Coordinates of C-alpha atoms in Angstrom, one line a residue:
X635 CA -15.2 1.2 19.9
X636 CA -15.1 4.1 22.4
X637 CA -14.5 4.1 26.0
X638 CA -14.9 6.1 28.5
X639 CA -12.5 5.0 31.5
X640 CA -11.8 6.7 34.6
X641 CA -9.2 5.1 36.6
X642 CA -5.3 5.4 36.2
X643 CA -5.4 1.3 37.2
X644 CA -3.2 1.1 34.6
X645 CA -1.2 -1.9 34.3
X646 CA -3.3 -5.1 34.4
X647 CA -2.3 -8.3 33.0
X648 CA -3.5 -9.7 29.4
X649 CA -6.1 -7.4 27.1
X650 CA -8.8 -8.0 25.0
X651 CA -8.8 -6.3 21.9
X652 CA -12.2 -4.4 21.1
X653 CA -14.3 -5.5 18.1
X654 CA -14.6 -2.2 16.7
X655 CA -11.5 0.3 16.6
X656 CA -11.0 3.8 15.1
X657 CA -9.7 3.6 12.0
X658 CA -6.3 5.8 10.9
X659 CA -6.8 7.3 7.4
X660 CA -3.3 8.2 5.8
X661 CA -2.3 11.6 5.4
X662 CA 0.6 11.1 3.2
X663 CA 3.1 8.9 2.6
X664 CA 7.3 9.3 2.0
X665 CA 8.9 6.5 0.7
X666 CA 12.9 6.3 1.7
X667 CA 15.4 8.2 -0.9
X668 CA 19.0 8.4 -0.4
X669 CA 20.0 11.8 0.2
X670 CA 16.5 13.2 1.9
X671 CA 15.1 13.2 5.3
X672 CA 13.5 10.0 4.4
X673 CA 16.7 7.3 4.2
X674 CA 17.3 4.2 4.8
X675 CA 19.0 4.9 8.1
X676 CA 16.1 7.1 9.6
X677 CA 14.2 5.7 12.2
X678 CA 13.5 8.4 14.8
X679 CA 11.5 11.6 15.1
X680 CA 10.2 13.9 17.3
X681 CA 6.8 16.5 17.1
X682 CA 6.7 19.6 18.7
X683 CA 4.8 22.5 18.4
X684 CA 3.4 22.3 14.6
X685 CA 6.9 20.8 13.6
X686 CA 7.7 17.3 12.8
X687 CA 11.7 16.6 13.0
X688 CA 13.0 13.6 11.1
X689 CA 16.7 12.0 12.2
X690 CA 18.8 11.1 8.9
X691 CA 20.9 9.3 11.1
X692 CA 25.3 10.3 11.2
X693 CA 24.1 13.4 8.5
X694 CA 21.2 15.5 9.8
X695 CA 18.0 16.6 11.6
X696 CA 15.3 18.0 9.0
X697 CA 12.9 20.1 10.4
X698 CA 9.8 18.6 7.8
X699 CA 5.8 20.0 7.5
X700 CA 3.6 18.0 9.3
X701 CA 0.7 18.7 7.3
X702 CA 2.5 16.9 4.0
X703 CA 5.6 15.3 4.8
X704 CA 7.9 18.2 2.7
X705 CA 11.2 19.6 3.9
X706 CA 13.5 22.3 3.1
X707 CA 16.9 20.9 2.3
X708 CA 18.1 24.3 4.1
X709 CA 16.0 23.8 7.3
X710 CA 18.3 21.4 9.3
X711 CA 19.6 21.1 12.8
X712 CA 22.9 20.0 11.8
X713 CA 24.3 20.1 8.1
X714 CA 27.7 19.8 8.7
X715 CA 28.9 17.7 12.0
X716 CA 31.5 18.7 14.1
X717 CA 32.1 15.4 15.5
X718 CA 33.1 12.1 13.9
X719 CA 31.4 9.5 15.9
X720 CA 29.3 6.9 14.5
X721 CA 25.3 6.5 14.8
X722 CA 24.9 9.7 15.6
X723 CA 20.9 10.8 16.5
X724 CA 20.0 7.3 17.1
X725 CA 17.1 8.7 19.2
X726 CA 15.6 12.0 19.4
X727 CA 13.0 13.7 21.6
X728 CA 11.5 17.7 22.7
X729 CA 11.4 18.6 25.8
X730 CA 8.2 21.2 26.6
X731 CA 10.3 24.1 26.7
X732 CA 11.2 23.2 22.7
X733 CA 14.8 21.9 23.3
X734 CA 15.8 19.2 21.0
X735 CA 17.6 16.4 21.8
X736 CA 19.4 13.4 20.4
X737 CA 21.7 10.8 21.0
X738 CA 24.5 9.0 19.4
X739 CA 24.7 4.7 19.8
X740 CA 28.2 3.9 21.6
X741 CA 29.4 0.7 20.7
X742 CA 31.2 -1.8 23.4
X743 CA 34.8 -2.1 22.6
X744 CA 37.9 -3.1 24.6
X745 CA 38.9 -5.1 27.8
X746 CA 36.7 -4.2 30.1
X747 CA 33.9 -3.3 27.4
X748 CA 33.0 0.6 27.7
X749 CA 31.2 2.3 25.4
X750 CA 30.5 6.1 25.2
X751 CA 27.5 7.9 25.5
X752 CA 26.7 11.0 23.2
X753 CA 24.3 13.8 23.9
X754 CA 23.0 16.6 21.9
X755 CA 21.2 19.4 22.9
X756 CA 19.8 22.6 20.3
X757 CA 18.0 25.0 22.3
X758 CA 15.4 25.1 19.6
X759 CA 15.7 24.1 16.1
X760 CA 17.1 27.6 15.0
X761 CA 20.2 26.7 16.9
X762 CA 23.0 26.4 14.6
X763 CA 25.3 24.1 16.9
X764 CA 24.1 22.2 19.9
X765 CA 26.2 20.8 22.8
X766 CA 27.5 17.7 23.2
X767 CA 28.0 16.0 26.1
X768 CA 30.4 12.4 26.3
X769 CA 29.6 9.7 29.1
X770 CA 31.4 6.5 29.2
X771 CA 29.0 3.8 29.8
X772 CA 30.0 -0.3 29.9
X773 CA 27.6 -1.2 27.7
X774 CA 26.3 -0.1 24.5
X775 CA 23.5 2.8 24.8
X776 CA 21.7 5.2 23.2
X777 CA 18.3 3.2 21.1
X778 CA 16.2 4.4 23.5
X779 CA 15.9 8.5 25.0
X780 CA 13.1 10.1 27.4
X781 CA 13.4 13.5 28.2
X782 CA 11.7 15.0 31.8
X783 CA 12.0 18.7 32.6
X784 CA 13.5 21.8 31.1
X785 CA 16.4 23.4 31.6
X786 CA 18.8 23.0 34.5
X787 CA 15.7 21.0 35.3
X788 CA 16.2 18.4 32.6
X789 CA 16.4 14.6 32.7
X790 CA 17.7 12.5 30.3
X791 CA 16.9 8.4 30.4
X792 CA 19.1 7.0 27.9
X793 CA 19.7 2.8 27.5
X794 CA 20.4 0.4 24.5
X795 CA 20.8 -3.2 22.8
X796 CA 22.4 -5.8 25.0
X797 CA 22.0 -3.4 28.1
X798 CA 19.9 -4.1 30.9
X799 CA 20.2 -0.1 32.3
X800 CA 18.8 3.0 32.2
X801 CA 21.5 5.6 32.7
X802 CA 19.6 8.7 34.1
X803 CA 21.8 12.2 33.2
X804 CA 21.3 15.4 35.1
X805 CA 22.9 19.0 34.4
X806 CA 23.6 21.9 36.3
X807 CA 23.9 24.4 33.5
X808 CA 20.6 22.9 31.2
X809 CA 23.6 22.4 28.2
X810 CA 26.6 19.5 29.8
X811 CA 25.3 16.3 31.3
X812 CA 26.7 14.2 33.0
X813 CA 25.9 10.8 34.3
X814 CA 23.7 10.5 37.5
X815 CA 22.0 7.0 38.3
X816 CA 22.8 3.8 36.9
X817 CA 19.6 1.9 37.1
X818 CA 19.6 -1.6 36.4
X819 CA 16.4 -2.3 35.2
X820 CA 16.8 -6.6 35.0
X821 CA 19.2 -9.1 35.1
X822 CA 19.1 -9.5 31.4
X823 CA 19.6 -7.1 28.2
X824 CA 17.8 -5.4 26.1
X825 CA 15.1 -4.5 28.5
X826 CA 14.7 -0.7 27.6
X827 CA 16.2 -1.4 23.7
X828 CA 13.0 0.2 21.9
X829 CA 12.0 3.0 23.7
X830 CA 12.0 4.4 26.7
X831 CA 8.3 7.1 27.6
X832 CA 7.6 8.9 30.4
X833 CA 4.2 8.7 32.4
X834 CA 6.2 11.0 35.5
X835 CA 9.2 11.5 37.3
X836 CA 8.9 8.2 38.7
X837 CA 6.9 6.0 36.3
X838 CA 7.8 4.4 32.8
X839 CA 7.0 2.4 29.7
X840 CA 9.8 0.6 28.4
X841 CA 10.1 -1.5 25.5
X842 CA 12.3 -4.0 24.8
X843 CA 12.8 -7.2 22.2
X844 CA 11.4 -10.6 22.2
X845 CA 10.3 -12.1 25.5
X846 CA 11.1 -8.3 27.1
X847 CA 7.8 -7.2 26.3
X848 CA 6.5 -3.6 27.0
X849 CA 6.6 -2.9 30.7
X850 CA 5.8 -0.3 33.1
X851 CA 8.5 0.6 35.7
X852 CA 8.7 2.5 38.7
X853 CA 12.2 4.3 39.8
X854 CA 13.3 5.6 42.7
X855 CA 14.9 9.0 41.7
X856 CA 17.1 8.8 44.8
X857 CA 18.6 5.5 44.9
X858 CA 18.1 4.8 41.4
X859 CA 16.4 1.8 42.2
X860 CA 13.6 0.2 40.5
X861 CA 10.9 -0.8 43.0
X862 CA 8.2 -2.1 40.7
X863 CA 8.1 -4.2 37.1
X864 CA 4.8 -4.8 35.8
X865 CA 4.3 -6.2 32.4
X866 CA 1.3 -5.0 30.0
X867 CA 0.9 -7.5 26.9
X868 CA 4.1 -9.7 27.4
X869 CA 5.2 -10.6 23.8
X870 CA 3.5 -8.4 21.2
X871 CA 4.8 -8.2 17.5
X872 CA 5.7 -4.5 17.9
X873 CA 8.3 -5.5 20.4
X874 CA 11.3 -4.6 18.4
X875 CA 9.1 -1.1 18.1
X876 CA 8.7 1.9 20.2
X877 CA 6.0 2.2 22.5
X878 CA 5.4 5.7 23.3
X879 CA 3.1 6.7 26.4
X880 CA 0.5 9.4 25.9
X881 CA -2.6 11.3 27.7
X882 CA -5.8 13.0 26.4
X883 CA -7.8 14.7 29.8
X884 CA -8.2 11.2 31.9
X885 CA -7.4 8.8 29.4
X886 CA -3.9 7.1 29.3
X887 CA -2.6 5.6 25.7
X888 CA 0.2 3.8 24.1
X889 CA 1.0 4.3 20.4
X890 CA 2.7 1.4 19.5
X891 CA 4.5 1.1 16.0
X892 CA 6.6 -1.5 14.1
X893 CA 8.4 -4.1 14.4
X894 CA 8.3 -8.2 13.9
X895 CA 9.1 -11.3 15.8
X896 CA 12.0 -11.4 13.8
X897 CA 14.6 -9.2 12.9
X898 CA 13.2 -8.5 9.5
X899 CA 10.5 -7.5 7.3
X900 CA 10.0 -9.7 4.2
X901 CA 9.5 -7.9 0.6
X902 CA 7.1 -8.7 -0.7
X903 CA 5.1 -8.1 2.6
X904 CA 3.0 -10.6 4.6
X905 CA 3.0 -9.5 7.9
X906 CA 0.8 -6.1 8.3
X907 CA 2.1 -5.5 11.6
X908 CA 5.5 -5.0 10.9
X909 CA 4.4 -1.3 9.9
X910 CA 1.5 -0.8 11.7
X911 CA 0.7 1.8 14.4
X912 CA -0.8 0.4 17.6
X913 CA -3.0 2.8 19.0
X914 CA -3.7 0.9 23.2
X915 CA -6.2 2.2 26.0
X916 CA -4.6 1.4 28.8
X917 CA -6.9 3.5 31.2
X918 CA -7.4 0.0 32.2
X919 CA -7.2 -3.2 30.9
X920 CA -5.5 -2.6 27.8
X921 CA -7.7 -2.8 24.5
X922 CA -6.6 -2.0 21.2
X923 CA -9.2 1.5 19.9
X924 CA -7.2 2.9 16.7
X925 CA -4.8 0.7 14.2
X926 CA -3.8 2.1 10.2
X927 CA -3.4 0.1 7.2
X928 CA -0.2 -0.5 5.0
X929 CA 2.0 2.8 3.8
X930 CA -0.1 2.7 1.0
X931 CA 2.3 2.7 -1.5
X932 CA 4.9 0.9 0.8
X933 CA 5.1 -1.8 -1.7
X934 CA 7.1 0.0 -4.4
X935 CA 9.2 2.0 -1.8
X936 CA 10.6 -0.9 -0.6
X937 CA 12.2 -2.8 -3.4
X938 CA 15.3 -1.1 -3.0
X939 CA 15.2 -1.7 0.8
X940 CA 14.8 -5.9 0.4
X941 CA 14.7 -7.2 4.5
X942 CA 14.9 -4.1 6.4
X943 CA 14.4 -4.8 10.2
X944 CA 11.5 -2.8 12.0
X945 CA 13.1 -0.7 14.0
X946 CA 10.6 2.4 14.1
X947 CA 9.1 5.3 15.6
X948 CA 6.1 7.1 16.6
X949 CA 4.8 11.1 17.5
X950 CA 1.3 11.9 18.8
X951 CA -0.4 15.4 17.7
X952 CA -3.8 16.3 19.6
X953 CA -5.4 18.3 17.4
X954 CA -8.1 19.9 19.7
X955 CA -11.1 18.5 18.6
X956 CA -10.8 15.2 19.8
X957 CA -8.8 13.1 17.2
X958 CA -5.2 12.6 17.1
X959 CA -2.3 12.5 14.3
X960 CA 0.4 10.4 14.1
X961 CA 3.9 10.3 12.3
X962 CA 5.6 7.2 12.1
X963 CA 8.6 5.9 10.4
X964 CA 10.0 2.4 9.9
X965 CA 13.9 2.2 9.3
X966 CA 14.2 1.9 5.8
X967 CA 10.4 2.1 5.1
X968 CA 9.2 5.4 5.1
X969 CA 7.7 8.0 7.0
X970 CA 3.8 8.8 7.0
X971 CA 1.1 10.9 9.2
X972 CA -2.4 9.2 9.6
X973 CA -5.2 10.8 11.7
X974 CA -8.0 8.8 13.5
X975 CA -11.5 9.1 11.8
X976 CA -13.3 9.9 14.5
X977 CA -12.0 10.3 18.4
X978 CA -10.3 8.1 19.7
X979 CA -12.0 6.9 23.3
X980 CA -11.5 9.9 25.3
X981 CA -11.8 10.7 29.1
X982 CA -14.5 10.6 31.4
X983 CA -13.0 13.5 33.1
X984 CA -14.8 13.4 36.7
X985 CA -16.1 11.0 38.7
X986 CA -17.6 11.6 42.1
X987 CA -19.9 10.8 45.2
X988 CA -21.0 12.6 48.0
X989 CA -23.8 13.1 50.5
X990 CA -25.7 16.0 49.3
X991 CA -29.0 17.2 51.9
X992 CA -28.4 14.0 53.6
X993 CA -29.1 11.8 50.2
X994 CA -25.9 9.9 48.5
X995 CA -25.0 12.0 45.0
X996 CA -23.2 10.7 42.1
X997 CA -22.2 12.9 39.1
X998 CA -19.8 12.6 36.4
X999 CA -18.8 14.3 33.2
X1000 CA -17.1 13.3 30.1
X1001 CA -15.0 14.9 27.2
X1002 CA -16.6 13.7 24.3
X1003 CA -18.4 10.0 23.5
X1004 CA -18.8 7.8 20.5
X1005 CA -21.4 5.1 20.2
X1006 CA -22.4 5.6 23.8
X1007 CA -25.9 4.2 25.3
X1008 CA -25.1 5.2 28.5
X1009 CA -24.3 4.3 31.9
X1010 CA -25.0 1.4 34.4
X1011 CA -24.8 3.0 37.9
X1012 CA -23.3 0.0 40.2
X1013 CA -23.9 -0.3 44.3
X1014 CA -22.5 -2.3 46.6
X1015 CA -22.3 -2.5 50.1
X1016 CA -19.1 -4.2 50.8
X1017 CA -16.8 -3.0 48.0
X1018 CA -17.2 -6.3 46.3
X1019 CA -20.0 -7.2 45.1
X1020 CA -22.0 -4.5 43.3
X1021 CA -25.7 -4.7 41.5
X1022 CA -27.4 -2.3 39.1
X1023 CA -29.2 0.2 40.4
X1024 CA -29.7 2.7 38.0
X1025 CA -29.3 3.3 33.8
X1026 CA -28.9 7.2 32.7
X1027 CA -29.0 7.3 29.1
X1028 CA -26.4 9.2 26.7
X1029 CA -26.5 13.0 26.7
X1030 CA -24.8 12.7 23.2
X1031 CA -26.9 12.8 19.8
X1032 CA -27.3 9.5 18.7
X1033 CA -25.0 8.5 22.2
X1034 CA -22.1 10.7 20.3
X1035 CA -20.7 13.9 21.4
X1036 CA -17.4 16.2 21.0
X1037 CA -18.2 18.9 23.7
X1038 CA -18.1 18.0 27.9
X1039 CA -21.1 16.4 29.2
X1040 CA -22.1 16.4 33.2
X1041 CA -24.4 13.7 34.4
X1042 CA -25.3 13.0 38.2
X1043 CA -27.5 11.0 40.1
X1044 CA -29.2 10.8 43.3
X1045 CA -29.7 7.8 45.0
X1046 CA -32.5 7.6 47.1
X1047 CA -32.5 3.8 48.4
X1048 CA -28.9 4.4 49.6
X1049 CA -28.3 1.5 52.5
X1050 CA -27.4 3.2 56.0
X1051 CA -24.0 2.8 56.0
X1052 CA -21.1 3.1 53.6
X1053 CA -22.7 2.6 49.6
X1054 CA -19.9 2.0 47.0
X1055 CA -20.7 3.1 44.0
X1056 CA -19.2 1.8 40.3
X1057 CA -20.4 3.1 36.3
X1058 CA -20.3 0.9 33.3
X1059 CA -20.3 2.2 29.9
X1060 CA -22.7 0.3 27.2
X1061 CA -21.6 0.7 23.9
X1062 CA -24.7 1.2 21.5
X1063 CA -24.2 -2.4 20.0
X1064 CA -24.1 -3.6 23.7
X1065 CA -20.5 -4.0 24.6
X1066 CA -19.7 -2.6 27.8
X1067 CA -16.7 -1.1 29.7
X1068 CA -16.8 -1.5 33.9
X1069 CA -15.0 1.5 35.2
X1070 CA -12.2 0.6 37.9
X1071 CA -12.9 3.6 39.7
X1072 CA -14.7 2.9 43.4
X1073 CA -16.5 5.8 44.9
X1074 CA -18.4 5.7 47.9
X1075 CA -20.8 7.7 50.7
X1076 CA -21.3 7.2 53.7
X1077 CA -25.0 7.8 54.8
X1078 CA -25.2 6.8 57.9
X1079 CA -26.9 9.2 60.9
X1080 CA -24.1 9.1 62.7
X1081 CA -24.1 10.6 66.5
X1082 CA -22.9 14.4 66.1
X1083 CA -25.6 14.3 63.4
X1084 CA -29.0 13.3 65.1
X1085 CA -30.4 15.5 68.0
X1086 CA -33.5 14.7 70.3
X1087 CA -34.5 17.4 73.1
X1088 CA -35.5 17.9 75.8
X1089 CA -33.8 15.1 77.7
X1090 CA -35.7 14.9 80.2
X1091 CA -38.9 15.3 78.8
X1092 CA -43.0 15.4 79.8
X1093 CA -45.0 15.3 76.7
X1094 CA -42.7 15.2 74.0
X1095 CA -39.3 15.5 72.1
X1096 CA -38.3 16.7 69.1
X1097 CA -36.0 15.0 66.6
X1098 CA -33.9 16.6 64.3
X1099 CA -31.8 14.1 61.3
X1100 CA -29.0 17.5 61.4
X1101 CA -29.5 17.5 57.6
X1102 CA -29.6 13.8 56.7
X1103 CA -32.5 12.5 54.1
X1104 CA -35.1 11.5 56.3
X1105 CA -37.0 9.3 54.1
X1106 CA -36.8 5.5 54.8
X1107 CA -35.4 6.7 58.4
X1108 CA -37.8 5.4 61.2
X1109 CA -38.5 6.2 65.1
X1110 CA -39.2 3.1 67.7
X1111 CA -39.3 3.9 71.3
X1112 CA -38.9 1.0 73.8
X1113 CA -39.2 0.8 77.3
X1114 CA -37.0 -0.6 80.0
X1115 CA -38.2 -4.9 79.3
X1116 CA -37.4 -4.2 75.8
X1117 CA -41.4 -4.0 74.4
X1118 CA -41.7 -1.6 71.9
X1119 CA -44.2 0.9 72.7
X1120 CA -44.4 3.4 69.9
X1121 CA -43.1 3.5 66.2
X1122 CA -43.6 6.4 63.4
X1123 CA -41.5 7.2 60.3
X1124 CA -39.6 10.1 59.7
X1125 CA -41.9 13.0 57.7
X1126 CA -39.6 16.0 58.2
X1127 CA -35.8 16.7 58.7
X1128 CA -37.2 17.9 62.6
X1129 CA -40.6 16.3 64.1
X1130 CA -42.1 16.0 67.3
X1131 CA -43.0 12.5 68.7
X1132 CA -45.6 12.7 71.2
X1133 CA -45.3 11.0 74.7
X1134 CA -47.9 12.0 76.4
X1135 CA -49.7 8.6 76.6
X1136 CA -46.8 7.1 78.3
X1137 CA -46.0 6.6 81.6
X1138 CA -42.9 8.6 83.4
X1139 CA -40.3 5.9 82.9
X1140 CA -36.9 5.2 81.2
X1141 CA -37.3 4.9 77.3
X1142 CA -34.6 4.4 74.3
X1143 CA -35.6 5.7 71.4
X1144 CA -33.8 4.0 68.3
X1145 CA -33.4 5.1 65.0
X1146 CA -32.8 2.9 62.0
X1147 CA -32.5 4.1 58.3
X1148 CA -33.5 1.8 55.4
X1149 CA -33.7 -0.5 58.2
X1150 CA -30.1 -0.3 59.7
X1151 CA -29.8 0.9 63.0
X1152 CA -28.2 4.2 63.5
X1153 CA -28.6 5.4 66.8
X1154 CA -29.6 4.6 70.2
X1155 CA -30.8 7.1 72.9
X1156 CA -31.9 6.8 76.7
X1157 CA -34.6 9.0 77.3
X1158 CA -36.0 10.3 80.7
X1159 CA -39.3 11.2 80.7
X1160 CA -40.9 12.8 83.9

């Protein structure tokens, strides 16, 4: 099903999940082997710039090919650790610059519980020893990572099981962090445990267990406060997962993958879910567009791996014309890339409205469309209730299309007044998709715009609209007891209106438009 959405009204309560999604065809598949970058401790990656890397967690950080799932036993981030500490690279991410980094878990211990928080930081991955920065923490961090900036610039949001904080770390030197903010996201744990994705500096999804849900948060960056909670789906079954936030032009995304209700997946399997990737619009309300079947052969790579939780990870590739790869691993699962047959929905990139020669203008343009009839132009006049007005068919061939597509429309029964304007998509099998986003024009002749000379006047005056569309605009002329003693629609932007059959009197011309008075003047004619 493909939508084309325009607003960023992103967080609205409950979805409805589409009848038809885009399906994800597997690439390849790895199944878990002591030893490789595919174990049964890995549960983390991160893509960057045509290279996929894949966390063997307390060992190493393969560098692996996207395009089949091979690695170089030589082609590592780290072969031989420096440090000692436990659950290392719990979490790893790329910043845009190409820095990689990764965290280590800290586990509470003592009385008062403390923990310690590990970062490490390669400039790129032919960096042969990153930094490492320590932070002691009270409660046991490092599950979930979001990287913002590059740099000196560079923001790390780090939180974990049992925790109900984000710990934001900043650094002066773009190598040694150190602890900044402690936000506390909720009164109870494990609100942030599964992942933690960036929409901005201020906004983020979080993802945490059980009744936790997937929520979008807004921080304050300088009192490390959170002034807005907002939750998406409330309980899914990938809430044990990672939900990670993407964009493609105006259309916003979460790839959601893994996870169960419970702490485990049973062997053989009979939940689908637990290794699934979760492909949500959330432009709007969110809909589920893109989901993949089973690893495939994730049966017989399992057996070894009996009741392995489904802790897991997701990265998103664009690949430039429209459709989108994904990696994905589940601890102790595997690790596969599947890419979307077809687009997914993508954006509508433009929307707008405006009074254009004095008539109210819409146009719009989109990216690329699948199965799209076309569009319902809306109009309302108090913001609320709208009414069709208008269908433009599909530009696309057979309503499809990967290249940009402009559309506009003129509306020439615009109300005097403000007109609000709305689109809804129609699906070629008649589903539909209202766009959230409200435009509007306001058309009325307001009084800088309309002109009438001479004032006084003998025989007649001239009118002029100062560029307004003068159709359905109309000129009555009444005298002093209120009888209306001449009447004549507009037929030109400027026209004369004859008085010379009238007396020498006071007179107030008003003009209406589309029936809606505009404008009332007091005329003086000698």
């Amino acid at each position: 099903m493909k939508k084309l959405l325009l607003s960023f009204a992103l967080f609205a309560c409950g979805f409805t999940t589409f009848a038809q999604t885009v399906p994800l065809n597997q690439n390849w598949y790895v199944a878990p082997t002591a030893g490789t970058a595919v174990t049964t401790a890995n549960s983390t990656m991160a893509y960057y710039n045509g290279k996929l890397y894949v966390a063997d967690r307390n060992n190493k950080i393969y560098v692996v090919d996207p395009s089949n799932g091979s690695w170089n036993a030589l082609n590592v981030l780290f072969t031989d650790p420096l440090w000692t500490e436990s659950n290392k690279y719990t979490k790893i991410r790329v910043a845009s610059d190409g820095a990689i980094y990764a965290v280590a878990m800290g586990l509470t211990s003592g009385s008062p519980a403390s923990a310690n928080l590990y970062i490490y930081k390669w400039d790129s991955d032919s960096d042969v020893t990153p930094t490492r920065s320590v932070i002691n923490v009270p409660k046991r961090v490092g599950e979930s990572l979001a990287v913002r900036g590059t740099g000196a610039s560079a923001v790390l949001y780090v939180s974990g099981a049992t925790n109900n904080t984000i710990y934001r770390c900043i650094t002066a030197d773009g190598d040694t962090f150190t602890l900044d903010k402690t936000i506390v996201v909720n009164a109870s744990d494990n609100y942030a445990r599964g992942s933690i994705s960036p929409i901005s500096d201020t906004e983020f999804i979080i993802n945490g267990p059980g009744s936790v849900g997937i929520r979008k948060i807004t921080i304050d960056p300088t009192l490390g406060t959170v002034t807005n909670t907002t939750s998406l789906f409330g309980t899914l079954d990938v809430s044990l997962a990672n939900a990670e936030y993407f964009e493609d032009g105006a259309k916003k995304y979460l790839a959601l993958s893994g996870g169960v209700l419970g702490s485990t997946i049973p062997n053989p399997l009979t939940n689908n879910n637990a290794v699934k990737i979760k492909v949500y619009d959330i432009t709007s309300t969110p809909k589920l567009v893109a989901e993949n079947a089973l690893f495939g052969s994730y049966q017989a790579g399992i057996v070894a791996n009996t009741n392995q939780n489904g802790y897991a990870d997701v990265a998103v590739r664009k690949n430039g014309d429209g459709t989108h790869t994904f990696f994905h691993v589940v601890f102790g699962h595997g690790l596969a890339s599947y890419t979307t047959v077809g687009t997914l929905p993508v954006s509508l990139t433009s929307f707008n409205a405006a009074l254009v020669k004095g008539r109210s203008t819409l146009t719009w343009e989109t990216a690329s469309e699948t199965n799209n009839s076309g569009f319902e132009v809306l109009r309302s006049t108090d913001g609320k209730d709208f009414t069709k007005i208008h269908f433009e068919s599909s530009k696309g061939q057979n309503g499809n299309s990967t290249t940009a597509l402009k559309y506009s429309f003129v509306d020439r029964t615009a109300k005097a007044g403000v007109n609000y304007y709305q689109l809804k998509q129609i699906d070629l099998n008649g589903d539909n998709e209202l766009f959230k986003d409200v435009k509007s024009v306001n058309v009325s002749l307001g009084a800088a715009d309309v002109v009438v000379f001479p004032n006084p006047a003998t025989t007649y005056i001239s009118v002029n609209a100062g560029g307004v569309d003068f159709k359905d605009v109309k000129y009555e002329l009444f005298d002093a007891s209120g009888k209306r003693v001449l009447s004549q629609k507009a037929t030109a932007e400027q026209q004369d209106i004859s008085l010379s059959k009238l007396p020498a009197s006071i007179y107030f011309l008003k003009i209406s438009k589309n029936g809606a008075l505009q404008k009332t003047v007091k005329l003086v004619k000698q």
